[in-house]
Amino acid sequence: MQTESRAGAGVRIQPEALARLCGDVLQAMGVSPEEAAIVADVLVTADLRGTSSHGTARLGLYVSELRAGYTRMKPAVRIVRETPVTALLDGDGGLGPPVASRAMRTALDKAEEVGAGLVSVRNSNHFGIAAYYAMMALERDMIGIAMTNASVLATPTFGRDAMLGTNPISVAAPAGNAYPYVLDMATSTVSYGKVEVYGREGRALPMGWALDETGAGTTDATRVMDNLERRKGAGGGGLLPLGGIGELLGGHKGYGLALMVDILSGVLPGAGYADRMYLTDDEGGGLPANVGHFFGAIRIDAFRPVEEFKATMDDLIRRLKATPKLAGEERIYIHGEKEFEAAAERQRSGVTLHPDTVASLRAYADEFGVPFSH
Amino acid sequence: MQTESRAGAGVRIQPEALARLCGDVLQAMGVSPEEAAIVADVLVTADLRGTSSHGTARLGLYVSELRAGYTRMKPAVRIVRETPVTALLDGDGGLGPPVASRAMRTALDKAEEVGAGLVSVRNSNHFGIAAYYAMMALERDMIGIAMTNASVLATPTFGRDAMLGTNPISVAAPAGNAYPYVLDMATSTVSYGKVEVYGREGRALPMGWALDETGAGTTDATRVMDNLERRKGAGGGGLLPLGGIGELLGGHKGYGLALMVDILSGVLPGAGYADRMYLTDDEGGGLPANVGHFFGAIRIDAFRPVEEFKATMDDLIRRLKATPKLAGEERIYIHGEKEFEAAAERQRSGVTLHPDTVASLRAYADEFGVPFSH
């Protein structure tokens, strides 16, 4: 249910052109065609779904992390430990999306064999939108789960400084006639991308999203970003957990979910966790980021026939949508619904990007000598 | 991190006396000694941990649901479908705690064999505190997961009436020297028990917890309870999802987590879901409640050596606790910590119950002719 940036003066581009550009730039840097295509697909899928903060606007992040050495160009991804149901995958510092895709496929294959699969990953990097991986389960009529830890941005309850990532959770489950259920949520009140959008547009943050460096609630997006980007959160302050400040409205629950993600994605596979990620060497150079992920796949027909499950999902969704509405509201949404509708529309008429994003993509096209027509 | 009711004029009782009373009453009704002991243990564990809303104060609920026919006295619990990793358990309308304990044991046994176990349950009832089952994993050095759907109390985002339960999620993971991590959270801003405590004490609810029957935020606990208890939520209004009203502070995330719990606990096993629970027959008699649960167990050493995992947990916890604090705060908590400290103290000096609770327990003791000394 993330909203897109207001793009009044935006530029409309066909998704195929965006995917080609991203893939070409990464290949020009030395990434294999297969891996470049997966990264491109993840970024364009985010743009199509309206999660523009995780879309092609982030190509530059992948490029700069490859350059800085946080991300390795030719990783030797391998399974370190395995049972019929579980696997520990080492991403060898490679690009997040190909590592994560392979891990989720492994979970799905195991579920196909034995009923469920759980795969945790160490030595990985940003994987983009979590929903991409959870949704891989849908075409196989399974329930998919994806989570990842991330660079330090969110404060624990009663803490003044950031100590956890926005640690998202995604869960996807198929339905029959209705769109599938696809939850994809940062465990902070909002994702960092949303704060960036407010900052870019000069809008005041709602109270309850972030703390400044003194620990007070703030509406100043630029101040929050300056603090967080200066030495990875050491500037103080940060995003608030879902539920906000303190415990009165459940902030300890958002904090607890972020911690759960860090345990399953960081501690369980032996990846980075809390502030033990994106470390630098003595000269300030980037060490492997050591991001960790956790994936799950559940075969529905291990529990009940898939068609029964889907028919029940449709009935559950119908009941929720029939709930009497709050004054001024006309519709109750199921998670993923807004994004499926946005993607269908944009697949037809193109993705609208901010002019700054287009300029930055064009600069990469020029730098790496690849075409960018739109 | 649930807080207990203020019990200035409370009565202090030894946990053993409470467990004996609960077990004796249930046995006097016809429940088997084994099953009665499990229910008693779940209720007293809740009192010890400070979750008094789910403690022995709820004995009456179990008694009345046995009487009303929602809960069956002598259920034939059975595994309906099974893979090496998964099981679908039918609780045959039995008491929730014994059904849930058996399901969690099944998940743990499967994890022991193949690395992980996932068990979903249909035809069950209230199971008490979710943490009880997730924590069963700790003594086996595993990660435990427990969730359940529940009677209709919580509103979906943009909805005016309740359509989902407070659908709690519990996750437990062992640590080394530190207390284990034990998350146990309603996916609504607060549990219904907390609203009951405020109502009993005549306190105003904080805004952000509940809606009245017009869809407006309310501080009136009695009004919320009257609406919800009149025909299972048909009075209108209800609890707000974690994140509050609308989407600005993430209310759609709490709603999405509640829906995830209903999919895994209700739709997947073919149990009740949304308002398809606690139904009555044409004469208004109770049909089996058909509550559903979902349990997971993950063997840590399928991923990395347990001692390494525990040492890393200790380091993660140490780092979180060392975060600079907000003004006026002296301590950052890990989930479960308050409850472990409370339980240790109460195990020594007894559980303090509200005088009304003690009077009600005494009434059951008298009615069923069992001793209650304290």
mmCIF file of C-alpha atoms in Angstrom, chain B:
data_model
loop_
_atom_site.group_PDB
_atom_site.id
_atom_site.type_symbol
_atom_site.label_atom_id
_atom_site.label_comp_id
_atom_site.label_asym_id
_atom_site.label_seq_id
_atom_site.Cartn_x
_atom_site.Cartn_y
_atom_site.Cartn_z
ATOM 1 C CA MET B 1 5.088 -6.224 27.085
ATOM 2 C CA GLN B 2 1.481 -6.265 28.201
ATOM 3 C CA THR B 3 1.053 -4.461 31.476
ATOM 4 C CA GLU B 4 -0.898 -5.718 34.353
ATOM 5 C CA SER B 5 -3.898 -4.147 35.918
ATOM 6 C CA ARG B 6 -3.272 -1.825 38.868
ATOM 7 C CA ALA B 7 -4.052 -4.052 41.770
ATOM 8 C CA GLY B 8 -3.671 -1.890 44.817
ATOM 9 C CA ALA B 9 -6.291 -3.834 46.722
ATOM 10 C CA GLY B 10 -5.312 -7.144 45.132
ATOM 11 C CA VAL B 11 -5.130 -10.562 46.744
ATOM 12 C CA ARG B 12 -1.842 -12.455 46.655
ATOM 13 C CA ILE B 13 -2.083 -16.165 45.831
ATOM 14 C CA GLN B 14 0.560 -18.819 45.240
ATOM 15 C CA PRO B 15 0.661 -20.013 41.632
ATOM 16 C CA GLU B 16 0.396 -23.660 42.723
ATOM 17 C CA ALA B 17 -2.919 -22.951 44.460
ATOM 18 C CA LEU B 18 -4.280 -21.271 41.353
ATOM 19 C CA ALA B 19 -3.194 -24.119 39.087
ATOM 20 C CA ARG B 20 -4.751 -26.692 41.412
ATOM 21 C CA LEU B 21 -8.057 -24.822 41.511
ATOM 22 C CA CYS B 22 -8.298 -24.436 37.723
ATOM 23 C CA GLY B 23 -7.391 -28.050 37.128
ATOM 24 C CA ASP B 24 -9.846 -29.285 39.755
ATOM 25 C CA VAL B 25 -12.758 -27.235 38.384
ATOM 26 C CA LEU B 26 -12.177 -28.466 34.830
ATOM 27 C CA GLN B 27 -11.828 -32.066 35.984
ATOM 28 C CA ALA B 28 -15.028 -31.730 37.986
ATOM 29 C CA MET B 29 -16.726 -30.681 34.738
ATOM 30 C CA GLY B 30 -15.481 -33.820 33.002
ATOM 31 C CA VAL B 31 -12.241 -32.695 31.355
ATOM 32 C CA SER B 32 -9.431 -35.302 31.482
ATOM 33 C CA PRO B 33 -6.712 -34.732 34.117
ATOM 34 C CA GLU B 34 -4.051 -34.252 31.417
ATOM 35 C CA GLU B 35 -6.057 -31.665 29.509
ATOM 36 C CA ALA B 36 -7.178 -29.850 32.661
ATOM 37 C CA ALA B 37 -3.545 -29.572 33.782
ATOM 38 C CA ILE B 38 -2.510 -27.987 30.484
ATOM 39 C CA VAL B 39 -5.286 -25.386 30.639
ATOM 40 C CA ALA B 40 -4.345 -24.605 34.246
ATOM 41 C CA ASP B 41 -0.678 -24.228 33.310
ATOM 42 C CA VAL B 42 -1.468 -21.855 30.435
ATOM 43 C CA LEU B 43 -3.694 -19.671 32.640
ATOM 44 C CA VAL B 44 -1.240 -19.523 35.549
ATOM 45 C CA THR B 45 1.678 -18.869 33.189
ATOM 46 C CA ALA B 46 -0.235 -15.828 31.907
ATOM 47 C CA ASP B 47 -0.734 -14.576 35.473
ATOM 48 C CA LEU B 48 2.934 -15.120 36.273
ATOM 49 C CA ARG B 49 4.040 -13.204 33.180
ATOM 50 C CA GLY B 50 1.749 -10.264 33.975
ATOM 51 C CA THR B 51 -0.754 -10.922 31.183
ATOM 52 C CA SER B 52 -3.533 -10.980 33.746
ATOM 53 C CA SER B 53 -6.194 -10.463 31.065
ATOM 54 C CA HIS B 54 -5.382 -13.983 29.807
ATOM 55 C CA GLY B 55 -4.802 -15.536 33.219
ATOM 56 C CA THR B 56 -6.944 -17.378 35.728
ATOM 57 C CA ALA B 57 -9.472 -14.535 35.407
ATOM 58 C CA ARG B 58 -10.445 -16.348 32.201
ATOM 59 C CA LEU B 59 -11.276 -19.669 33.839
ATOM 60 C CA GLY B 60 -14.922 -18.609 33.628
ATOM 61 C CA LEU B 61 -14.654 -18.234 29.884
ATOM 62 C CA TYR B 62 -13.498 -21.828 29.467
ATOM 63 C CA VAL B 63 -16.204 -23.027 31.823
ATOM 64 C CA SER B 64 -18.958 -21.150 30.037
ATOM 65 C CA GLU B 65 -17.806 -22.230 26.584
ATOM 66 C CA LEU B 66 -17.785 -25.860 27.704
ATOM 67 C CA ARG B 67 -21.321 -25.339 28.963
ATOM 68 C CA ALA B 68 -22.517 -23.467 25.879
ATOM 69 C CA GLY B 69 -21.336 -26.238 23.567
ATOM 70 C CA TYR B 70 -18.745 -24.102 21.776
ATOM 71 C CA THR B 71 -16.134 -26.356 23.375
ATOM 72 C CA ARG B 72 -16.361 -30.152 23.437
ATOM 73 C CA MET B 73 -15.516 -32.006 26.623
ATOM 74 C CA LYS B 74 -13.985 -35.189 25.140
ATOM 75 C CA PRO B 75 -12.576 -34.272 21.744
ATOM 76 C CA ALA B 76 -11.013 -36.809 19.361
ATOM 77 C CA VAL B 77 -8.036 -34.692 18.250
ATOM 78 C CA ARG B 78 -6.450 -36.117 15.084
ATOM 79 C CA ILE B 79 -3.955 -35.393 12.333
ATOM 80 C CA VAL B 80 -5.908 -35.119 9.085
ATOM 81 C CA ARG B 81 -3.105 -34.612 6.574
ATOM 82 C CA GLU B 82 0.646 -34.774 6.917
ATOM 83 C CA THR B 83 3.986 -34.384 5.129
ATOM 84 C CA PRO B 84 7.460 -34.733 6.682
ATOM 85 C CA VAL B 85 7.317 -30.992 7.515
ATOM 86 C CA THR B 86 3.648 -30.126 7.820
ATOM 87 C CA ALA B 87 0.504 -31.323 9.545
ATOM 88 C CA LEU B 88 -3.135 -30.326 9.573
ATOM 89 C CA LEU B 89 -4.620 -31.044 12.982
ATOM 90 C CA ASP B 90 -8.343 -31.205 13.732
ATOM 91 C CA GLY B 91 -9.072 -30.191 17.330
ATOM 92 C CA ASP B 92 -12.620 -31.631 17.231
ATOM 93 C CA GLY B 93 -13.912 -28.630 19.159
ATOM 94 C CA GLY B 94 -11.771 -29.363 22.205
ATOM 95 C CA LEU B 95 -10.275 -26.935 24.690
ATOM 96 C CA GLY B 96 -7.709 -24.713 22.972
ATOM 97 C CA PRO B 97 -4.652 -25.208 25.204
ATOM 98 C CA PRO B 98 -4.409 -29.029 24.943
ATOM 99 C CA VAL B 99 -5.116 -28.939 21.200
ATOM 100 C CA ALA B 100 -2.540 -26.188 20.675
ATOM 101 C CA SER B 101 0.077 -27.894 22.857
ATOM 102 C CA ARG B 102 -0.255 -31.074 20.865
ATOM 103 C CA ALA B 103 0.050 -29.130 17.600
ATOM 104 C CA MET B 104 3.162 -27.288 18.754
ATOM 105 C CA ARG B 105 4.735 -30.545 19.946
ATOM 106 C CA THR B 106 4.047 -31.998 16.507
ATOM 107 C CA ALA B 107 5.800 -29.011 14.892
ATOM 108 C CA LEU B 108 8.783 -29.401 17.235
ATOM 109 C CA ASP B 109 9.027 -33.153 16.585
ATOM 110 C CA LYS B 110 8.964 -32.581 12.840
ATOM 111 C CA ALA B 111 11.649 -29.894 13.168
ATOM 112 C CA GLU B 112 13.753 -32.351 15.147
ATOM 113 C CA GLU B 113 13.474 -34.820 12.256
ATOM 114 C CA VAL B 114 13.757 -32.638 9.164
ATOM 115 C CA GLY B 115 14.820 -29.106 10.223
ATOM 116 C CA ALA B 116 11.464 -27.354 10.531
ATOM 117 C CA GLY B 117 7.816 -28.098 11.233
ATOM 118 C CA LEU B 118 4.632 -26.186 10.357
ATOM 119 C CA VAL B 119 1.280 -27.226 11.816
ATOM 120 C CA SER B 120 -2.069 -25.585 11.262
ATOM 121 C CA VAL B 121 -5.142 -26.375 13.302
ATOM 122 C CA ARG B 122 -8.882 -26.233 12.670
ATOM 123 C CA ASN B 123 -11.836 -26.829 15.011
ATOM 124 C CA SER B 124 -10.099 -25.463 18.070
ATOM 125 C CA ASN B 125 -10.947 -22.826 20.680
ATOM 126 C CA HIS B 126 -9.253 -19.999 22.647
ATOM 127 C CA PHE B 127 -5.737 -21.135 23.367
ATOM 128 C CA GLY B 128 -4.789 -18.469 25.929
ATOM 129 C CA ILE B 129 -1.445 -16.662 25.539
ATOM 130 C CA ALA B 130 0.330 -17.349 22.257
ATOM 131 C CA ALA B 131 3.723 -17.052 23.957
ATOM 132 C CA TYR B 132 3.069 -20.298 25.856
ATOM 133 C CA TYR B 133 3.357 -22.318 22.653
ATOM 134 C CA ALA B 134 6.135 -20.319 20.973
ATOM 135 C CA MET B 135 8.180 -20.724 24.177
ATOM 136 C CA MET B 136 7.852 -24.516 24.031
ATOM 137 C CA ALA B 137 10.586 -24.266 21.366
ATOM 138 C CA LEU B 138 13.089 -22.711 23.757
ATOM 139 C CA GLU B 139 13.850 -25.797 25.830
ATOM 140 C CA ARG B 140 14.658 -27.622 22.588
ATOM 141 C CA ASP B 141 16.935 -24.836 21.317
ATOM 142 C CA MET B 142 14.578 -24.002 18.485
ATOM 143 C CA ILE B 143 12.767 -20.909 17.261
ATOM 144 C CA GLY B 144 9.033 -21.134 17.923
ATOM 145 C CA ILE B 145 6.147 -19.403 16.185
ATOM 146 C CA ALA B 146 2.491 -19.359 17.297
ATOM 147 C CA MET B 147 -0.520 -17.479 16.033
ATOM 148 C CA THR B 148 -4.277 -17.770 16.254
ATOM 149 C CA ASN B 149 -7.361 -16.134 14.916
ATOM 150 C CA ALA B 150 -10.073 -15.144 17.373
ATOM 151 C CA SER B 151 -13.555 -13.765 17.782
ATOM 152 C CA VAL B 152 -14.356 -10.594 15.838
ATOM 153 C CA LEU B 153 -13.045 -7.473 17.610
ATOM 154 C CA ALA B 154 -10.827 -5.461 15.226
ATOM 155 C CA THR B 155 -11.733 -3.173 12.339
ATOM 156 C CA PRO B 156 -10.012 -3.324 8.946
ATOM 157 C CA THR B 157 -8.467 -0.073 7.670
ATOM 158 C CA PHE B 158 -11.259 2.289 6.466
ATOM 159 C CA GLY B 159 -13.876 -0.028 8.030
ATOM 160 C CA ARG B 160 -16.327 1.044 10.725
ATOM 161 C CA ASP B 161 -17.165 -2.378 12.140
ATOM 162 C CA ALA B 162 -15.029 -5.206 13.467
ATOM 163 C CA MET B 163 -14.330 -7.994 10.984
ATOM 164 C CA LEU B 164 -11.139 -9.641 12.320
ATOM 165 C CA GLY B 165 -9.859 -10.932 15.651
ATOM 166 C CA THR B 166 -7.030 -9.345 17.585
ATOM 167 C CA ASN B 167 -5.086 -12.213 15.953
ATOM 168 C CA PRO B 168 -1.869 -12.407 17.973
ATOM 169 C CA ILE B 169 1.596 -13.401 16.777
ATOM 170 C CA SER B 170 4.231 -14.868 19.069
ATOM 171 C CA VAL B 171 7.831 -15.671 18.153
ATOM 172 C CA ALA B 172 10.413 -17.040 20.609
ATOM 173 C CA ALA B 173 14.160 -17.412 20.084
ATOM 174 C CA PRO B 174 16.742 -18.520 22.668
ATOM 175 C CA ALA B 175 19.693 -16.386 23.767
ATOM 176 C CA GLY B 176 22.788 -17.262 25.816
ATOM 177 C CA ASN B 177 23.171 -15.227 28.995
ATOM 178 C CA ALA B 178 20.323 -12.869 28.142
ATOM 179 C CA TYR B 179 16.653 -13.769 28.485
ATOM 180 C CA PRO B 180 15.217 -15.336 25.329
ATOM 181 C CA TYR B 181 13.451 -13.064 22.859
ATOM 182 C CA VAL B 182 9.690 -13.648 23.217
ATOM 183 C CA LEU B 183 7.446 -11.449 21.110
ATOM 184 C CA ASP B 184 3.731 -11.850 21.868
ATOM 185 C CA MET B 185 1.601 -9.170 20.291
ATOM 186 C CA ALA B 186 -1.997 -8.634 19.313
ATOM 187 C CA THR B 187 -2.064 -7.226 15.778
ATOM 188 C CA SER B 188 -4.587 -4.652 16.984
ATOM 189 C CA THR B 189 -3.114 -1.637 18.789
ATOM 190 C CA VAL B 190 -3.980 -3.325 22.070
ATOM 191 C CA SER B 191 -5.515 -6.622 23.122
ATOM 192 C CA TYR B 192 -9.163 -6.677 24.149
ATOM 193 C CA GLY B 193 -8.043 -7.619 27.642
ATOM 194 C CA LYS B 194 -6.385 -4.235 27.983
ATOM 195 C CA VAL B 195 -9.622 -2.460 27.067
ATOM 196 C CA GLU B 196 -11.396 -4.570 29.702
ATOM 197 C CA VAL B 197 -8.838 -3.527 32.319
ATOM 198 C CA TYR B 198 -9.378 0.166 31.475
ATOM 199 C CA GLY B 199 -13.131 -0.350 31.587
ATOM 200 C CA ARG B 200 -12.992 -2.078 34.966
ATOM 201 C CA GLU B 201 -10.852 0.702 36.370
ATOM 202 C CA GLY B 202 -12.968 3.475 34.845
ATOM 203 C CA ARG B 203 -10.032 4.917 32.922
ATOM 204 C CA ALA B 204 -10.312 6.734 29.586
ATOM 205 C CA LEU B 205 -8.832 4.804 26.671
ATOM 206 C CA PRO B 206 -6.027 6.548 24.804
ATOM 207 C CA MET B 207 -7.185 7.764 21.394
ATOM 208 C CA GLY B 208 -5.961 5.360 18.734
ATOM 209 C CA TRP B 209 -7.117 2.175 20.428
ATOM 210 C CA ALA B 210 -10.744 1.928 19.352
ATOM 211 C CA LEU B 211 -13.630 3.280 17.267
ATOM 212 C CA ASP B 212 -17.183 3.786 18.479
ATOM 213 C CA GLU B 213 -20.222 2.590 16.511
ATOM 214 C CA THR B 214 -20.217 5.747 14.358
ATOM 215 C CA GLY B 215 -16.609 5.132 13.293
ATOM 216 C CA ALA B 216 -15.192 7.951 15.401
ATOM 217 C CA GLY B 217 -12.225 7.451 17.707
ATOM 218 C CA THR B 218 -13.358 7.018 21.300
ATOM 219 C CA THR B 219 -11.952 6.988 24.827
ATOM 220 C CA ASP B 220 -15.019 5.198 26.240
ATOM 221 C CA ALA B 221 -14.043 1.620 27.125
ATOM 222 C CA THR B 222 -17.536 0.650 28.263
ATOM 223 C CA ARG B 223 -19.111 1.798 25.027
ATOM 224 C CA VAL B 224 -16.569 -0.161 22.989
ATOM 225 C CA MET B 225 -17.146 -3.302 25.049
ATOM 226 C CA ASP B 226 -20.937 -2.965 24.898
ATOM 227 C CA ASN B 227 -20.813 -2.651 21.125
ATOM 228 C CA LEU B 228 -18.476 -5.595 20.676
ATOM 229 C CA GLU B 229 -20.205 -7.944 23.050
ATOM 230 C CA ARG B 230 -23.640 -7.279 21.651
ATOM 231 C CA ARG B 231 -23.954 -9.914 18.927
ATOM 232 C CA LYS B 232 -20.225 -10.440 18.296
ATOM 233 C CA GLY B 233 -19.345 -7.004 16.973
ATOM 234 C CA ALA B 234 -22.655 -6.323 15.247
ATOM 235 C CA GLY B 235 -23.035 -3.328 17.570
ATOM 236 C CA GLY B 236 -20.472 -1.534 15.394
ATOM 237 C CA GLY B 237 -17.064 -0.054 16.034
ATOM 238 C CA GLY B 238 -14.175 -2.015 17.461
ATOM 239 C CA LEU B 239 -10.456 -2.073 18.095
ATOM 240 C CA LEU B 240 -8.079 -0.338 15.694
ATOM 241 C CA PRO B 241 -5.271 -2.236 13.987
ATOM 242 C CA LEU B 242 -1.672 -1.578 15.087
ATOM 243 C CA GLY B 243 -0.799 1.744 13.441
ATOM 244 C CA GLY B 244 -4.215 3.250 14.182
ATOM 245 C CA ILE B 245 -6.851 4.814 11.988
ATOM 246 C CA GLY B 246 -6.289 5.114 8.219
ATOM 247 C CA GLU B 247 -2.922 4.609 6.535
ATOM 248 C CA LEU B 248 -0.908 7.670 7.640
ATOM 249 C CA LEU B 249 0.736 5.979 10.628
ATOM 250 C CA GLY B 250 0.627 2.473 9.168
ATOM 251 C CA GLY B 251 -2.798 1.199 10.274
ATOM 252 C CA HIS B 252 -2.949 -0.851 7.069
ATOM 253 C CA LYS B 253 0.108 -2.753 8.323
ATOM 254 C CA GLY B 254 -1.549 -3.885 11.546
ATOM 255 C CA TYR B 255 -4.610 -4.790 9.481
ATOM 256 C CA GLY B 256 -2.359 -6.676 7.057
ATOM 257 C CA LEU B 257 -0.736 -8.662 9.862
ATOM 258 C CA ALA B 258 -4.171 -9.549 11.280
ATOM 259 C CA LEU B 259 -5.160 -10.741 7.827
ATOM 260 C CA MET B 260 -1.957 -12.793 7.507
ATOM 261 C CA VAL B 261 -2.806 -14.514 10.793
ATOM 262 C CA ASP B 262 -6.338 -15.214 9.542
ATOM 263 C CA ILE B 263 -4.973 -16.697 6.298
ATOM 264 C CA LEU B 264 -2.447 -18.966 8.037
ATOM 265 C CA SER B 265 -4.657 -19.874 11.016
ATOM 266 C CA GLY B 266 -8.097 -19.791 9.423
ATOM 267 C CA VAL B 267 -8.039 -20.214 5.643
ATOM 268 C CA LEU B 268 -5.082 -22.609 5.407
ATOM 269 C CA PRO B 269 -6.438 -25.256 7.822
ATOM 270 C CA GLY B 270 -10.078 -24.730 6.835
ATOM 271 C CA ALA B 271 -11.058 -23.262 10.204
ATOM 272 C CA GLY B 272 -13.315 -20.267 10.772
ATOM 273 C CA TYR B 273 -12.120 -16.849 9.603
ATOM 274 C CA ALA B 274 -13.231 -13.213 9.765
ATOM 275 C CA ASP B 275 -16.802 -13.313 11.142
ATOM 276 C CA ARG B 276 -17.244 -17.024 10.268
ATOM 277 C CA MET B 277 -16.445 -18.090 13.835
ATOM 278 C CA TYR B 278 -18.409 -18.574 17.035
ATOM 279 C CA LEU B 279 -21.557 -19.075 14.988
ATOM 280 C CA THR B 280 -24.853 -20.090 16.538
ATOM 281 C CA ASP B 281 -27.532 -22.437 15.309
ATOM 282 C CA ASP B 282 -31.086 -21.364 14.489
ATOM 283 C CA GLU B 283 -32.080 -21.509 18.150
ATOM 284 C CA GLY B 284 -29.126 -19.334 19.174
ATOM 285 C CA GLY B 285 -27.174 -22.249 20.610
ATOM 286 C CA GLY B 286 -23.410 -22.262 20.268
ATOM 287 C CA LEU B 287 -21.889 -24.250 17.415
ATOM 288 C CA PRO B 288 -18.242 -25.307 17.661
ATOM 289 C CA ALA B 289 -16.253 -22.050 17.614
ATOM 290 C CA ASN B 290 -13.894 -23.375 14.908
ATOM 291 C CA VAL B 291 -10.945 -21.222 15.976
ATOM 292 C CA GLY B 292 -7.793 -21.862 13.922
ATOM 293 C CA HIS B 293 -4.105 -21.721 14.865
ATOM 294 C CA PHE B 294 -0.756 -21.866 13.110
ATOM 295 C CA PHE B 295 2.507 -23.087 14.656
ATOM 296 C CA GLY B 296 6.070 -23.200 13.426
ATOM 297 C CA ALA B 297 9.316 -24.632 14.756
ATOM 298 C CA ILE B 298 12.751 -24.003 13.249
ATOM 299 C CA ARG B 299 15.788 -26.011 14.301
ATOM 300 C CA ILE B 300 18.586 -23.504 14.750
ATOM 301 C CA ASP B 301 21.372 -26.005 14.110
ATOM 302 C CA ALA B 302 19.966 -26.603 10.642
ATOM 303 C CA PHE B 303 21.473 -23.169 9.941
ATOM 304 C CA ARG B 304 24.361 -22.685 12.371
ATOM 305 C CA PRO B 305 25.637 -24.122 15.663
ATOM 306 C CA VAL B 306 23.280 -23.292 18.537
ATOM 307 C CA GLU B 307 26.053 -21.836 20.717
ATOM 308 C CA GLU B 308 27.067 -19.439 17.946
ATOM 309 C CA PHE B 309 23.448 -18.376 17.485
ATOM 310 C CA LYS B 310 23.032 -17.752 21.217
ATOM 311 C CA ALA B 311 26.258 -15.757 21.473
ATOM 312 C CA THR B 312 25.134 -13.603 18.544
ATOM 313 C CA MET B 313 21.730 -13.091 20.180
ATOM 314 C CA ASP B 314 23.508 -11.882 23.319
ATOM 315 C CA ASP B 315 25.544 -9.427 21.259
ATOM 316 C CA LEU B 316 22.456 -8.162 19.394
ATOM 317 C CA ILE B 317 20.650 -7.670 22.710
ATOM 318 C CA ARG B 318 23.674 -5.930 24.239
ATOM 319 C CA ARG B 319 23.847 -3.517 21.312
ATOM 320 C CA LEU B 320 20.153 -2.702 21.482
ATOM 321 C CA LYS B 321 20.322 -2.083 25.210
ATOM 322 C CA ALA B 322 23.322 0.216 24.742
ATOM 323 C CA THR B 323 21.369 2.537 22.408
ATOM 324 C CA PRO B 324 21.290 6.105 23.833
ATOM 325 C CA LYS B 325 17.931 6.568 25.576
ATOM 326 C CA LEU B 326 15.123 9.062 25.106
ATOM 327 C CA ALA B 327 14.944 11.748 27.794
ATOM 328 C CA GLY B 328 13.375 10.246 30.930
ATOM 329 C CA GLU B 329 13.949 6.634 29.863
ATOM 330 C CA GLU B 330 16.547 4.483 31.548
ATOM 331 C CA ARG B 331 16.259 1.166 29.829
ATOM 332 C CA ILE B 332 15.628 -0.426 26.476
ATOM 333 C CA TYR B 333 13.740 -3.686 26.720
ATOM 334 C CA ILE B 334 13.912 -6.863 24.710
ATOM 335 C CA HIS B 335 10.582 -8.594 24.145
ATOM 336 C CA GLY B 336 9.832 -11.057 26.912
ATOM 337 C CA GLU B 337 12.238 -9.477 29.377
ATOM 338 C CA LYS B 338 9.598 -7.731 31.500
ATOM 339 C CA GLU B 339 7.604 -10.970 31.599
ATOM 340 C CA PHE B 340 10.570 -13.161 32.631
ATOM 341 C CA GLU B 341 11.377 -10.749 35.454
ATOM 342 C CA ALA B 342 7.738 -10.614 36.566
ATOM 343 C CA ALA B 343 7.414 -14.403 36.471
ATOM 344 C CA ALA B 344 10.550 -14.920 38.565
ATOM 345 C CA GLU B 345 9.285 -12.482 41.177
ATOM 346 C CA ARG B 346 5.750 -13.924 41.264
ATOM 347 C CA GLN B 347 6.959 -17.498 41.373
ATOM 348 C CA ARG B 348 8.549 -16.525 44.692
ATOM 349 C CA SER B 349 5.993 -14.197 46.223
ATOM 350 C CA GLY B 350 2.729 -15.119 44.538
ATOM 351 C CA VAL B 351 0.353 -13.703 41.946
ATOM 352 C CA THR B 352 -1.709 -10.652 42.861
ATOM 353 C CA LEU B 353 -5.267 -10.959 41.585
ATOM 354 C CA HIS B 354 -8.109 -8.448 41.524
ATOM 355 C CA PRO B 355 -10.613 -9.150 44.338
ATOM 356 C CA ASP B 356 -13.382 -9.682 41.739
ATOM 357 C CA THR B 357 -11.281 -12.391 40.106
ATOM 358 C CA VAL B 358 -10.706 -14.118 43.437
ATOM 359 C CA ALA B 359 -14.434 -13.955 44.236
ATOM 360 C CA SER B 360 -15.257 -15.521 40.882
ATOM 361 C CA LEU B 361 -12.675 -18.300 41.373
ATOM 362 C CA ARG B 362 -14.089 -18.975 44.828
ATOM 363 C CA ALA B 363 -17.578 -19.206 43.367
ATOM 364 C CA TYR B 364 -16.393 -21.872 40.912
ATOM 365 C CA ALA B 365 -14.661 -23.730 43.741
ATOM 366 C CA ASP B 366 -17.893 -23.735 45.731
ATOM 367 C CA GLU B 367 -20.051 -24.680 42.764
ATOM 368 C CA PHE B 368 -17.901 -27.662 41.791
ATOM 369 C CA GLY B 369 -17.072 -28.633 45.358
ATOM 370 C CA VAL B 370 -13.297 -28.355 45.051
ATOM 371 C CA PRO B 371 -10.938 -26.826 47.628
ATOM 372 C CA PHE B 372 -9.461 -23.348 47.145
ATOM 373 C CA SER B 373 -7.035 -22.438 49.878
ATOM 374 C CA HIS B 374 -4.744 -19.456 49.649
#
